[in-house]
XYZ file of C-alpha atoms in Angstrom:
729
model
C -31.609 -13.863 4.797
C -34.145 -16.572 5.365
C -37.163 -16.527 7.690
C -35.248 -17.460 10.843
C -32.342 -15.086 10.131
C -34.703 -12.165 9.513
C -36.354 -12.637 12.892
C -32.996 -13.189 14.560
C -31.676 -9.894 13.165
C -34.650 -8.009 14.630
C -34.154 -9.784 17.939
C -30.511 -8.731 18.102
C -31.508 -5.096 17.523
C -33.654 -5.164 20.640
C -31.521 -3.469 23.283
C -33.604 -4.445 26.320
C -34.500 -8.069 25.791
C -36.327 -8.295 29.129
C -39.438 -6.928 27.422
C -39.743 -10.274 25.621
C -40.128 -11.997 28.949
C -42.635 -9.359 30.076
C -44.735 -9.824 26.939
C -44.485 -13.577 27.323
C -45.925 -13.374 30.831
C -48.724 -11.231 29.485
C -49.529 -13.909 26.909
C -49.726 -16.409 29.732
C -51.949 -13.907 31.578
C -49.506 -13.800 34.492
C -48.591 -10.110 34.267
C -49.610 -6.891 32.501
C -47.254 -4.521 30.692
C -48.751 -1.316 32.111
C -45.899 -1.167 34.626
C -43.294 -1.416 31.861
C -44.314 1.362 29.499
C -40.750 2.590 28.896
C -39.580 -0.848 27.818
C -42.683 -1.227 25.659
C -42.056 2.097 23.902
C -38.455 1.066 23.249
C -39.703 -2.268 21.890
C -42.066 -0.530 19.469
C -39.133 1.168 17.703
C -36.813 -1.795 17.231
C -38.517 -3.314 14.173
C -38.776 -1.677 10.724
C -41.052 1.327 10.398
C -42.798 -0.206 7.404
C -44.166 -3.104 9.394
C -46.471 -4.256 6.609
C -43.585 -4.665 4.180
C -41.582 -6.395 6.897
C -44.360 -8.922 7.572
C -45.006 -9.492 3.884
C -41.329 -10.397 3.447
C -41.555 -12.736 6.424
C -44.598 -14.457 4.908
C -42.775 -14.905 1.607
C -39.709 -16.299 3.381
C -41.932 -18.588 5.472
C -43.479 -20.110 2.362
C -40.067 -21.180 1.021
C -38.682 -22.161 4.418
C -37.840 -25.791 5.100
C -40.194 -26.060 8.044
C -38.165 -28.622 9.964
C -35.497 -25.949 10.531
C -37.849 -24.365 13.039
C -37.283 -27.307 15.383
C -33.760 -26.161 16.131
C -34.337 -22.468 16.848
C -33.268 -21.047 20.155
C -35.911 -20.802 22.891
C -35.315 -17.065 23.240
C -35.887 -16.564 19.522
C -39.051 -18.661 19.656
C -40.340 -16.505 22.500
C -39.407 -13.382 20.535
C -41.297 -14.549 17.426
C -44.425 -15.337 19.438
C -44.307 -12.090 21.443
C -43.741 -10.035 18.284
C -46.807 -11.590 16.644
C -48.701 -11.091 19.908
C -47.699 -7.431 19.909
C -48.943 -7.024 16.337
C -52.246 -8.844 16.788
C -53.430 -8.535 20.362
C -51.834 -5.450 21.922
C -53.932 -2.307 21.808
C -51.587 0.250 20.273
C -51.841 2.881 17.572
C -48.629 1.894 15.751
C -50.157 -1.314 14.451
C -52.577 -0.975 11.533
C -55.404 -3.369 10.744
C -53.461 -4.574 7.720
C -50.444 -5.283 9.919
C -52.649 -7.221 12.303
C -54.003 -9.373 9.472
C -50.514 -10.167 8.192
C -49.242 -11.041 11.668
C -52.271 -13.188 12.406
C -51.848 -15.037 9.107
C -48.225 -15.743 9.943
C -49.033 -17.066 13.402
C -51.772 -19.386 12.144
C -49.386 -20.687 9.467
C -46.754 -21.317 12.114
C -48.997 -23.336 14.396
C -50.433 -25.263 11.438
C -47.088 -26.887 10.530
C -47.430 -30.645 11.153
C -45.226 -31.724 14.034
C -43.452 -28.367 14.310
C -46.394 -26.060 14.909
C -46.797 -27.189 18.507
C -43.572 -25.301 19.334
C -45.423 -22.030 18.726
C -48.862 -23.162 19.826
C -49.930 -21.136 22.841
C -53.683 -21.454 23.653
C -54.088 -17.812 24.647
C -52.448 -16.674 21.424
C -54.751 -18.853 19.363
C -57.807 -17.579 21.227
C -56.597 -14.067 20.551
C -56.511 -14.753 16.816
C -60.078 -16.076 16.956
C -61.238 -12.927 18.729
C -59.377 -10.914 16.131
C -61.229 -12.709 13.319
C -64.594 -11.704 14.775
C -63.369 -8.142 15.182
C -62.111 -7.791 11.607
C -65.266 -9.436 10.249
C -67.154 -6.285 11.254
C -64.646 -3.965 9.565
C -66.061 -2.683 6.288
C -62.755 -1.289 5.037
C -61.097 -4.713 4.995
C -61.253 -6.631 1.746
C -63.473 -9.733 1.941
C -60.708 -11.787 0.353
C -58.420 -11.027 3.314
C -61.134 -12.049 5.764
C -61.689 -15.264 3.848
C -57.975 -15.953 3.897
C -57.872 -15.889 7.707
C -60.904 -18.192 7.867
C -59.250 -20.523 5.373
C -56.066 -20.647 7.452
C -58.045 -21.539 10.570
C -59.898 -24.234 8.638
C -56.601 -25.743 7.483
C -55.238 -25.549 11.023
C -58.254 -27.423 12.395
C -58.132 -30.052 9.654
C -54.379 -30.635 9.958
C -53.782 -30.359 13.689
C -56.985 -31.990 14.970
C -56.996 -29.784 18.101
C -58.897 -30.662 21.257
C -62.623 -29.934 21.442
C -62.148 -26.627 23.276
C -60.027 -25.170 20.447
C -62.049 -26.891 17.737
C -65.324 -25.551 19.089
C -63.714 -22.143 19.529
C -62.865 -22.131 15.827
C -66.384 -23.269 14.924
C -67.889 -20.603 17.180
C -65.727 -17.991 15.513
C -66.745 -19.069 12.029
C -70.408 -18.740 12.950
C -70.041 -15.447 14.794
C -67.778 -13.866 12.169
C -70.175 -14.862 9.418
C -73.230 -13.566 11.248
C -71.539 -10.260 12.048
C -71.835 -9.223 8.405
C -75.311 -10.625 7.684
C -77.526 -7.701 6.756
C -80.713 -9.129 5.267
C -83.284 -11.631 6.473
C -83.141 -14.617 4.118
C -85.767 -17.207 3.235
C -83.346 -19.859 1.982
C -79.644 -20.625 2.089
C -79.198 -19.755 -1.569
C -79.843 -16.141 -0.608
C -76.983 -16.087 1.915
C -74.141 -14.051 0.473
C -70.371 -13.757 0.432
C -68.373 -14.001 3.615
C -71.269 -15.358 5.688
C -71.843 -18.277 3.335
C -68.092 -18.982 3.149
C -67.808 -19.165 6.961
C -70.672 -21.644 7.188
C -69.242 -23.763 4.365
C -65.947 -23.923 6.268
C -67.840 -24.974 9.373
C -69.555 -27.710 7.392
C -66.143 -28.889 6.183
C -64.958 -29.199 9.792
C -68.070 -31.206 10.637
C -67.592 -33.531 7.677
C -63.966 -34.195 8.612
C -64.634 -34.879 12.290
C -64.955 -38.504 13.372
C -65.396 -38.158 17.129
C -69.106 -38.124 18.037
C -68.617 -35.838 21.036
C -66.668 -33.357 18.946
C -69.381 -33.423 16.297
C -71.973 -32.530 18.937
C -69.794 -29.624 20.039
C -69.473 -28.383 16.465
C -73.217 -28.499 15.996
C -73.701 -26.613 19.243
C -71.751 -23.798 17.583
C -74.434 -23.626 14.904
C -77.098 -22.839 17.488
C -75.150 -20.371 19.619
C -77.099 -17.520 18.025
C -79.978 -18.474 20.327
C -77.858 -17.447 23.319
C -78.073 -13.911 24.662
C -74.337 -13.334 25.132
C -73.583 -14.499 21.589
C -76.332 -12.727 19.667
C -76.050 -9.443 21.583
C -73.045 -7.970 19.677
C -74.405 -8.959 16.249
C -75.728 -5.806 14.521
C -78.669 -7.374 12.653
C -80.027 -10.110 14.889
C -83.083 -11.107 12.803
C -80.884 -11.459 9.722
C -78.342 -13.558 11.615
C -80.958 -15.922 13.004
C -82.597 -16.306 9.600
C -79.227 -17.397 8.170
C -78.841 -20.126 10.792
C -82.406 -21.332 10.253
C -81.783 -21.529 6.503
C -78.478 -23.357 7.089
C -80.133 -25.983 9.286
C -83.172 -26.429 7.062
C -81.634 -26.257 3.590
C -78.162 -27.662 4.183
C -77.927 -29.854 7.266
C -81.421 -31.361 7.149
C -81.323 -31.971 3.394
C -77.797 -33.368 3.201
C -77.721 -35.624 6.256
C -79.388 -38.961 6.845
C -81.499 -39.616 9.926
C -78.597 -41.071 11.914
C -76.243 -38.151 11.272
C -78.916 -35.569 11.883
C -79.231 -36.871 15.440
C -75.928 -35.104 16.078
C -77.506 -31.851 14.906
C -80.258 -32.381 17.464
C -77.606 -33.227 20.067
C -75.922 -29.894 19.408
C -79.211 -28.038 19.695
C -79.970 -29.767 22.991
C -76.563 -28.761 24.363
C -77.601 -25.119 23.945
C -80.631 -25.781 26.170
C -78.320 -26.192 29.143
C -76.688 -22.767 28.785
C -77.790 -20.109 31.253
C -78.011 -17.444 28.561
C -80.167 -19.490 26.181
C -83.193 -17.218 26.025
C -84.102 -16.710 22.355
C -86.822 -19.320 22.637
C -89.175 -17.936 20.030
C -86.444 -17.829 17.384
C -85.416 -21.377 18.305
C -89.021 -22.489 17.844
C -89.121 -20.943 14.373
C -86.119 -23.103 13.492
C -87.742 -26.181 15.039
C -90.891 -25.654 13.003
C -88.886 -26.201 9.816
C -87.733 -29.617 11.010
C -89.302 -32.811 9.816
C -91.989 -34.207 12.117
C -89.755 -37.090 13.213
C -87.009 -34.688 14.343
C -89.505 -32.408 16.091
C -90.920 -35.421 17.890
C -87.419 -36.498 18.917
C -86.792 -33.089 20.496
C -90.028 -33.419 22.460
C -88.935 -36.862 23.643
C -85.717 -35.344 24.960
C -87.682 -32.575 26.633
C -89.563 -35.244 28.558
C -86.257 -36.645 29.831
C -84.785 -33.266 30.762
C -87.894 -32.155 32.643
C -87.964 -35.432 34.576
C -84.446 -34.979 35.900
C -83.769 -32.960 39.024
C -80.058 -32.672 38.212
C -80.371 -30.384 35.192
C -81.776 -27.127 36.561
C -80.674 -24.960 33.634
C -81.944 -27.516 31.183
C -85.298 -27.790 32.939
C -85.937 -24.063 33.173
C -84.945 -23.463 29.563
C -87.042 -26.391 28.386
C -90.012 -24.943 30.312
C -89.701 -21.701 28.363
C -88.940 -23.407 25.061
C -92.018 -25.600 25.452
C -94.144 -22.503 25.998
C -92.700 -21.028 22.808
C -93.505 -24.250 20.955
C -97.125 -24.150 22.076
C -97.462 -20.497 21.044
C -96.123 -21.277 17.582
C -97.126 -24.843 16.842
C -95.945 -26.344 13.500
C -98.244 -27.289 10.666
C -98.258 -31.040 11.093
C -101.043 -33.077 12.752
C -101.414 -32.818 16.507
C -101.523 -36.593 16.964
C -97.853 -36.830 15.966
C -96.736 -35.082 19.150
C -99.695 -35.207 21.540
C -98.311 -37.850 23.912
C -94.841 -36.333 24.284
C -96.307 -32.823 24.618
C -98.610 -33.991 27.377
C -95.713 -35.710 29.165
C -93.614 -32.537 29.075
C -96.567 -30.548 30.403
C -97.076 -33.104 33.166
C -93.412 -32.942 34.172
C -93.519 -29.159 34.350
C -96.538 -29.388 36.649
C -94.681 -31.885 38.848
C -92.099 -29.153 39.453
C -94.766 -27.092 41.247
C -93.730 -28.919 44.409
C -89.995 -28.720 43.692
C -87.931 -28.030 46.801
C -86.093 -25.351 44.824
C -88.465 -22.375 45.057
C -86.969 -20.730 41.978
C -87.571 -23.864 39.940
C -91.124 -24.172 41.270
C -91.872 -20.531 40.457
C -90.582 -20.914 36.912
C -92.738 -23.991 36.407
C -95.822 -22.201 37.745
C -95.084 -19.142 35.585
C -94.768 -21.198 32.418
C -97.960 -23.166 33.033
C -99.714 -19.866 33.762
C -98.522 -18.449 30.455
C -99.644 -21.594 28.653
C -103.084 -21.414 30.243
C -103.455 -17.798 29.130
C -103.139 -18.723 25.449
C -106.499 -18.323 23.730
C -107.902 -20.541 20.972
C -104.805 -22.730 20.948
C -105.487 -26.319 19.804
C -102.548 -27.777 21.711
C -103.544 -26.025 24.943
C -107.082 -27.316 24.504
C -105.654 -30.795 24.071
C -103.345 -30.540 27.091
C -106.214 -29.454 29.322
C -108.744 -31.845 27.805
C -110.347 -34.053 30.499
C -110.372 -37.082 28.214
C -107.104 -36.821 26.294
C -104.830 -34.318 27.977
C -103.006 -34.027 31.266
C -105.827 -35.763 33.154
C -104.549 -39.062 31.798
C -101.403 -38.655 33.885
C -102.412 -36.494 36.831
C -105.866 -36.054 38.323
C -107.309 -32.611 38.847
C -107.709 -33.447 42.541
C -103.978 -34.144 42.873
C -103.202 -30.918 41.032
C -105.440 -28.885 43.338
C -103.944 -30.530 46.419
C -100.530 -29.416 45.193
C -101.890 -25.852 45.078
C -102.674 -26.088 48.784
C -99.115 -27.240 49.404
C -97.279 -24.643 47.331
C -99.416 -21.519 47.799
C -97.706 -18.596 49.513
C -98.984 -17.736 52.955
C -99.770 -14.211 51.834
C -101.322 -13.193 48.527
C -99.016 -10.243 47.906
C -95.786 -12.037 48.813
C -95.124 -12.974 45.157
C -97.008 -13.520 41.893
C -97.257 -17.211 42.764
C -100.791 -17.203 44.166
C -102.103 -15.047 41.356
C -100.586 -17.504 38.878
C -102.137 -20.434 40.720
C -105.498 -18.701 40.524
C -105.058 -18.268 36.786
C -104.255 -21.971 36.336
C -107.193 -22.848 38.558
C -109.526 -20.768 36.406
C -108.380 -22.680 33.327
C -108.481 -26.168 34.834
C -111.753 -26.060 36.753
C -114.053 -25.414 33.777
C -112.683 -28.551 32.119
C -113.252 -30.935 35.012
C -115.713 -31.882 37.707
C -113.993 -31.581 41.051
C -115.340 -31.940 44.565
C -116.602 -28.496 45.484
C -115.238 -28.587 49.028
C -111.708 -29.133 47.680
C -112.080 -26.184 45.312
C -113.350 -24.000 48.134
C -110.338 -25.038 50.223
C -107.928 -24.203 47.401
C -109.543 -20.831 46.779
C -109.361 -20.078 50.475
C -105.653 -20.900 50.614
C -104.701 -19.173 47.372
C -106.614 -15.974 48.196
C -105.736 -15.963 51.872
C -104.970 -12.548 53.357
C -105.539 -10.755 50.069
C -106.782 -7.180 50.103
C -108.883 -5.402 47.483
C -105.767 -3.662 46.229
C -103.591 -6.781 45.972
C -106.360 -8.913 44.462
C -107.407 -6.293 41.931
C -105.335 -7.712 39.002
C -107.073 -11.056 39.501
C -110.622 -9.668 39.472
C -111.173 -10.326 35.733
C -109.941 -13.888 36.262
C -112.295 -14.420 39.200
C -115.164 -12.976 37.195
C -114.466 -15.322 34.280
C -114.203 -18.322 36.584
C -117.471 -17.406 38.292
C -119.315 -17.106 34.977
C -117.956 -20.358 33.562
C -118.667 -22.371 36.704
C -122.170 -20.887 36.924
C -122.832 -21.935 33.354
C -121.593 -25.440 34.203
C -124.017 -25.535 37.144
C -121.127 -26.029 39.592
C -122.831 -23.664 41.984
C -120.650 -24.457 44.993
C -117.525 -23.394 43.137
C -119.230 -20.306 41.711
C -120.407 -19.322 45.184
C -116.889 -19.733 46.610
C -115.566 -17.366 43.945
C -118.383 -14.899 44.541
C -117.668 -14.880 48.268
C -114.107 -13.741 47.564
C -115.312 -10.891 45.348
C -118.048 -9.940 47.821
C -115.600 -9.980 50.722
C -113.389 -7.522 48.845
C -116.413 -5.317 48.094
C -117.233 -5.131 51.806
C -113.619 -4.402 52.799
C -112.881 -0.966 54.347
C -110.034 -0.443 51.855
C -110.752 2.324 49.322
C -110.140 -0.106 46.455
C -113.238 -2.022 47.550
C -115.254 0.537 45.561
C -114.034 -1.117 42.365
C -115.412 -4.462 43.522
C -118.720 -2.813 44.390
C -118.773 -1.278 40.932
C -118.047 -4.679 39.429
C -120.830 -6.429 41.338
C -123.300 -3.646 40.650
C -122.551 -3.793 36.933
C -122.755 -7.589 36.778
C -126.060 -7.670 38.661
C -127.623 -5.451 36.030
C -125.824 -6.397 32.817
C -124.791 -9.584 31.038
C -121.076 -10.311 30.705
C -119.380 -11.167 27.420
C -116.207 -13.253 27.714
C -114.452 -14.653 24.643
C -117.592 -14.161 22.597
C -119.845 -15.991 25.078
C -122.612 -14.045 26.831
C -123.239 -14.859 30.492
C -126.548 -13.737 31.963
C -126.650 -11.377 34.915
C -128.896 -13.935 36.619
C -125.764 -15.892 37.543
C -124.819 -13.035 39.841
C -128.185 -12.072 41.292
C -129.368 -15.652 41.833
C -126.387 -16.366 44.071
C -125.793 -12.991 45.647
C -129.387 -12.121 46.529
C -130.097 -14.913 48.961
C -129.972 -15.405 52.697
C -126.366 -16.672 52.612
C -125.134 -13.202 51.649
C -125.734 -10.028 53.604
C -126.274 -8.175 50.370
C -127.997 -5.080 51.754
C -124.680 -3.298 52.565
C -123.690 -3.659 48.911
C -126.679 -1.602 47.786
C -126.014 0.921 50.536
C -122.481 1.393 49.157
C -123.834 1.594 45.603
C -126.918 3.728 46.293
C -125.506 6.801 44.555
C -125.077 4.784 41.385
C -128.700 3.624 41.188
C -130.677 5.510 38.571
C -134.230 5.183 37.199
C -132.934 3.630 33.983
C -131.454 0.792 36.060
C -134.926 0.138 37.484
C -136.518 0.320 34.061
C -134.018 -2.132 32.547
C -134.479 -4.527 35.457
C -138.261 -4.473 34.958
C -137.805 -5.209 31.271
C -135.589 -8.186 32.101
C -137.830 -9.733 34.773
C -138.165 -13.499 34.536
C -140.925 -15.233 36.492
C -138.682 -18.307 36.735
C -136.049 -16.248 38.554
C -137.347 -14.934 41.915
C -134.089 -13.056 42.460
C -134.796 -10.857 39.428
C -137.719 -9.344 41.365
C -135.681 -9.196 44.566
C -133.055 -7.201 42.662
C -135.815 -4.821 41.606
C -136.845 -4.401 45.253
C -133.251 -3.606 46.260
C -132.958 -0.950 43.582
C -136.295 0.611 44.503
C -135.128 0.986 48.093
C -132.682 3.655 46.893
C -134.333 5.068 43.803
C -137.674 6.839 43.471
C -139.477 5.336 40.497
C -143.038 6.186 39.514
C -143.909 4.481 36.228
C -146.086 1.401 36.835
C -146.864 0.734 33.161
C -144.227 -1.869 32.265
C -144.379 -3.732 35.567
C -148.195 -3.751 35.597
C -148.261 -5.184 32.084
C -145.734 -7.877 33.022
C -147.672 -8.670 36.199
C -151.004 -9.142 34.439
C -149.688 -10.879 31.315
C -147.777 -13.473 33.322
C -149.925 -13.665 36.448
C -150.760 -17.356 36.053
C -147.057 -18.212 36.126
C -146.118 -15.585 38.703
C -148.741 -16.516 41.295
C -147.492 -20.093 41.690
C -143.808 -19.189 41.943
C -141.527 -17.669 44.541
C -141.259 -14.471 42.524
C -144.817 -13.512 43.534
C -143.899 -12.042 46.911
C -140.899 -10.009 45.673
C -142.891 -8.718 42.723
C -145.731 -7.639 44.998
C -143.296 -5.728 47.219
C -141.666 -4.058 44.201
C -145.021 -3.047 42.712
C -146.107 -1.721 46.076
C -142.979 0.472 46.243
C -143.575 1.944 42.792
C -147.284 2.369 43.448
C -146.499 4.420 46.529
C -144.682 6.990 44.361
C -147.147 6.811 41.484
C -149.823 9.394 40.835
C -152.945 7.519 39.861
C -154.216 8.306 36.375
C -157.560 7.435 34.891
C -156.039 5.059 32.352
C -154.451 3.054 35.214
C -157.768 2.097 36.799
C -158.894 -0.741 34.480
C -155.630 -2.637 34.682
C -155.220 -2.128 38.426
C -158.733 -3.455 38.849
C -157.787 -6.515 36.818
C -154.700 -7.063 38.967
C -156.533 -6.875 42.299
C -159.113 -9.338 40.983
C -156.371 -11.730 39.905
C -154.739 -11.534 43.321
C -157.987 -12.288 45.154
C -158.710 -15.152 42.792
C -155.244 -16.582 43.403
C -155.785 -16.329 47.163
C -158.969 -18.355 46.833
C -157.215 -20.888 44.597
C -154.310 -21.227 47.029
C -151.874 -20.481 44.219
C -149.417 -18.326 46.132
C -146.443 -19.835 47.926
C -146.888 -19.308 51.661
C -144.240 -16.590 51.908
C -145.914 -14.663 49.077
C -149.370 -14.511 50.683
C -148.753 -11.495 52.894
C -147.088 -9.151 50.336
C -149.656 -10.156 47.703
C -152.573 -9.476 50.058
C -151.099 -6.131 51.149
C -150.759 -5.136 47.498
C -154.354 -6.244 46.935
C -155.531 -4.033 49.791
C -153.470 -1.072 48.620
C -154.858 -1.262 45.089
C -158.440 -1.481 46.385
C -157.796 1.534 48.593
C -156.449 3.494 45.636
C -159.437 2.465 43.558
C -161.728 3.074 46.555
C -163.178 -0.405 46.389
C -164.503 -1.652 49.695
C -163.417 -5.173 50.660
C -166.565 -6.962 51.822
C -166.259 -8.876 55.091
C -168.170 -11.775 53.680
C -165.475 -12.130 50.969
C -162.747 -12.488 53.562
C -164.932 -14.782 55.632
C -165.528 -16.911 52.578
C -161.767 -17.005 51.915
C -161.177 -18.130 55.500
C -163.924 -20.756 55.227
C -162.524 -22.303 52.042
C -158.993 -22.270 53.381
C -160.109 -23.855 56.671
C -161.910 -26.653 54.840
C -158.820 -27.441 52.824
C -156.740 -27.555 55.976
C -159.386 -29.760 57.658
C -159.268 -32.236 54.775
C -155.510 -32.348 54.978
C -155.577 -32.999 58.741
C -158.155 -35.768 58.463
C -156.519 -37.389 55.431
C -152.777 -36.715 55.518
C -152.258 -38.755 52.363
C -154.639 -36.561 50.391
C -155.382 -32.906 50.036
C -153.166 -29.903 49.598
C -149.915 -30.436 51.564
C -149.460 -26.680 52.070
C -152.999 -25.949 53.160
C -152.244 -25.924 56.889
C -149.425 -23.407 56.527
C -151.595 -21.412 54.139
C -154.354 -21.262 56.756
C -151.927 -20.203 59.486
C -150.596 -17.381 57.319
C -154.114 -16.120 56.542
C -155.154 -16.262 60.195
C -152.254 -14.013 61.146
C -152.772 -11.727 58.188
C -156.564 -11.302 58.527
C -156.577 -11.580 62.303
C -159.324 -14.226 62.074
C -159.796 -17.662 63.552
C -160.262 -20.761 61.395
C -163.632 -22.544 61.326
C -164.944 -24.511 64.330
C -164.133 -27.921 62.904
C -160.488 -26.963 62.448
C -160.319 -25.457 65.927
C -161.818 -28.636 67.422
C -159.198 -30.811 65.773
C -156.411 -28.477 66.874
C -157.699 -28.551 70.491
C -157.815 -32.352 70.334
C -154.202 -32.478 69.136
C -153.137 -30.173 71.933
C -154.947 -32.216 74.617
C -153.364 -35.435 73.349
C -149.997 -33.752 73.450
C -150.504 -32.714 77.089
C -151.512 -36.272 78.048
C -148.386 -37.728 76.487
C -146.210 -35.208 78.271
C -147.991 -35.881 81.524
């Protein structure tokens, strides 16, 4: 019997031929056989028990068959042949061995591969089933590699002979790649190291690519190469790193080396097609592959990224390109930056433009990616992108960027991570540009609106860094706006506010080190300890933390050019009993010439007075205290002190003299009043000459000493008052 007669004999033995129709409907996915189990059991016993031998005979008979005879077979017999092969390859039943499945699959692929005749047996669902089967058997270790190769070879011949449509062709290509990667076990450094079945599958794929003439089909075939970067494809592969390394080696060592520039564009086309798939998420692995490309190909991919991120009609593309671009920046290739700087900047600009996208999901993804990019440390490409002269500023001004923040910020801080991300971006952009401080304050107010100490806590390190950097840049308005946010949280009734108090307390007393740069504590105390902040409640909340060593360290770090350093000392002394005058007295005397003419004089006098109150006078203190009181009196005579430092300095002078039991002679104070009055008189008579502060100086002394100025000054003052009354009259 020949091939057709053998099948016909089996068909005639089938008592209930309706099962053929049932199986046929299942192939067409119109019906399931679960409701026909009795018929299915009967069907399973109609063919020879030794199914392998039966199929082997059929394959032998097929090889010698005159293929055109298949054109004339009965439709029922055709359906029987297809359903029998379906039963042996795609039905889940224990009677069919793996070997049987391989034989049946081989026979079906041979049938559909017959030129002109194969279309009689060509059912798309059957062919897809054979492709799925190939992937399944590729994983089986107990199947001989030669048998696996044979199935792949049959599919290759089918594709080359039949020229199927792109869906089937790409399905075959996908199967070759997936089947080959299923058995990859070792990470490879070059394609020469790829072994056995995996290499054979990829060589067959290359043969399909070489034979294809349609450009669109070629793109689809190349997309198959890069499917390993998709989650749904790579997930079932046992050794993912090994599989990806094989594809990278195939692209680098085979495709890139063997194709000219024009043909390799199709490889890039295939890679770009993967970008549009929802499950494309192996960005870092894709970047590793990209880094092996020649600079011209890498640059071409960036150019396409610019186009995809400009379009509003490719959401999947845009989001995936956002993430891929981030991966590229994290792992930048080893060729010069100037080869890709313009395209990279354009992609970055386009991502930023999506901040104001009407699609909130798209906007959030754009903000997230830019946030992640900004968080990269010591990255040359990030530094370039944010460079005021060369980076994004060439295409979008910082002012426009900040205005977009106002537009896109969430109404409430805790509603989403969006505002925290915007704050992060802000902290990276502001140090690299000079922006109008009022705009920055507005943005900070919007971004941090309605935040609580608890919700803002993750952003505290970012705020601290921004404050330090802007203080160093002398952008005091911006630094103050940041400090106000931190201070507001510290004064909040929420329990988490204690962490902000702790932060401020620490930063007032200690320098901060950020990325290897040390920022002085003066940045904090110079801004916080002024009349614009009600700072006293902060020290009340922190009073239990204040210890004598804090006072000692503050004394050691006093700077006569920084009045707030002495004010900080005063604040600490309000809540800490400290008795040692040695260090402060030495600083006071050694630097008195500089102290007496600066605003620090008053705060320092108050601080010394506080310590002196707690101090037990020792004999060795007397000489230096005597020197200090003499210096203070001399400075009063010389009019060195700023006006607001006169009173605390004089009170300290009096206190020291009382401790030393030195009587202050009235004639000394009278002489001081006389000299001060004369200076004020000269200033009144000659406004263009004399000491401009002498009048205020005199007024302060009059109140302090409870004495009147000299007659000549009083006369002039009375004259001024009389003239004033006449004018009013």
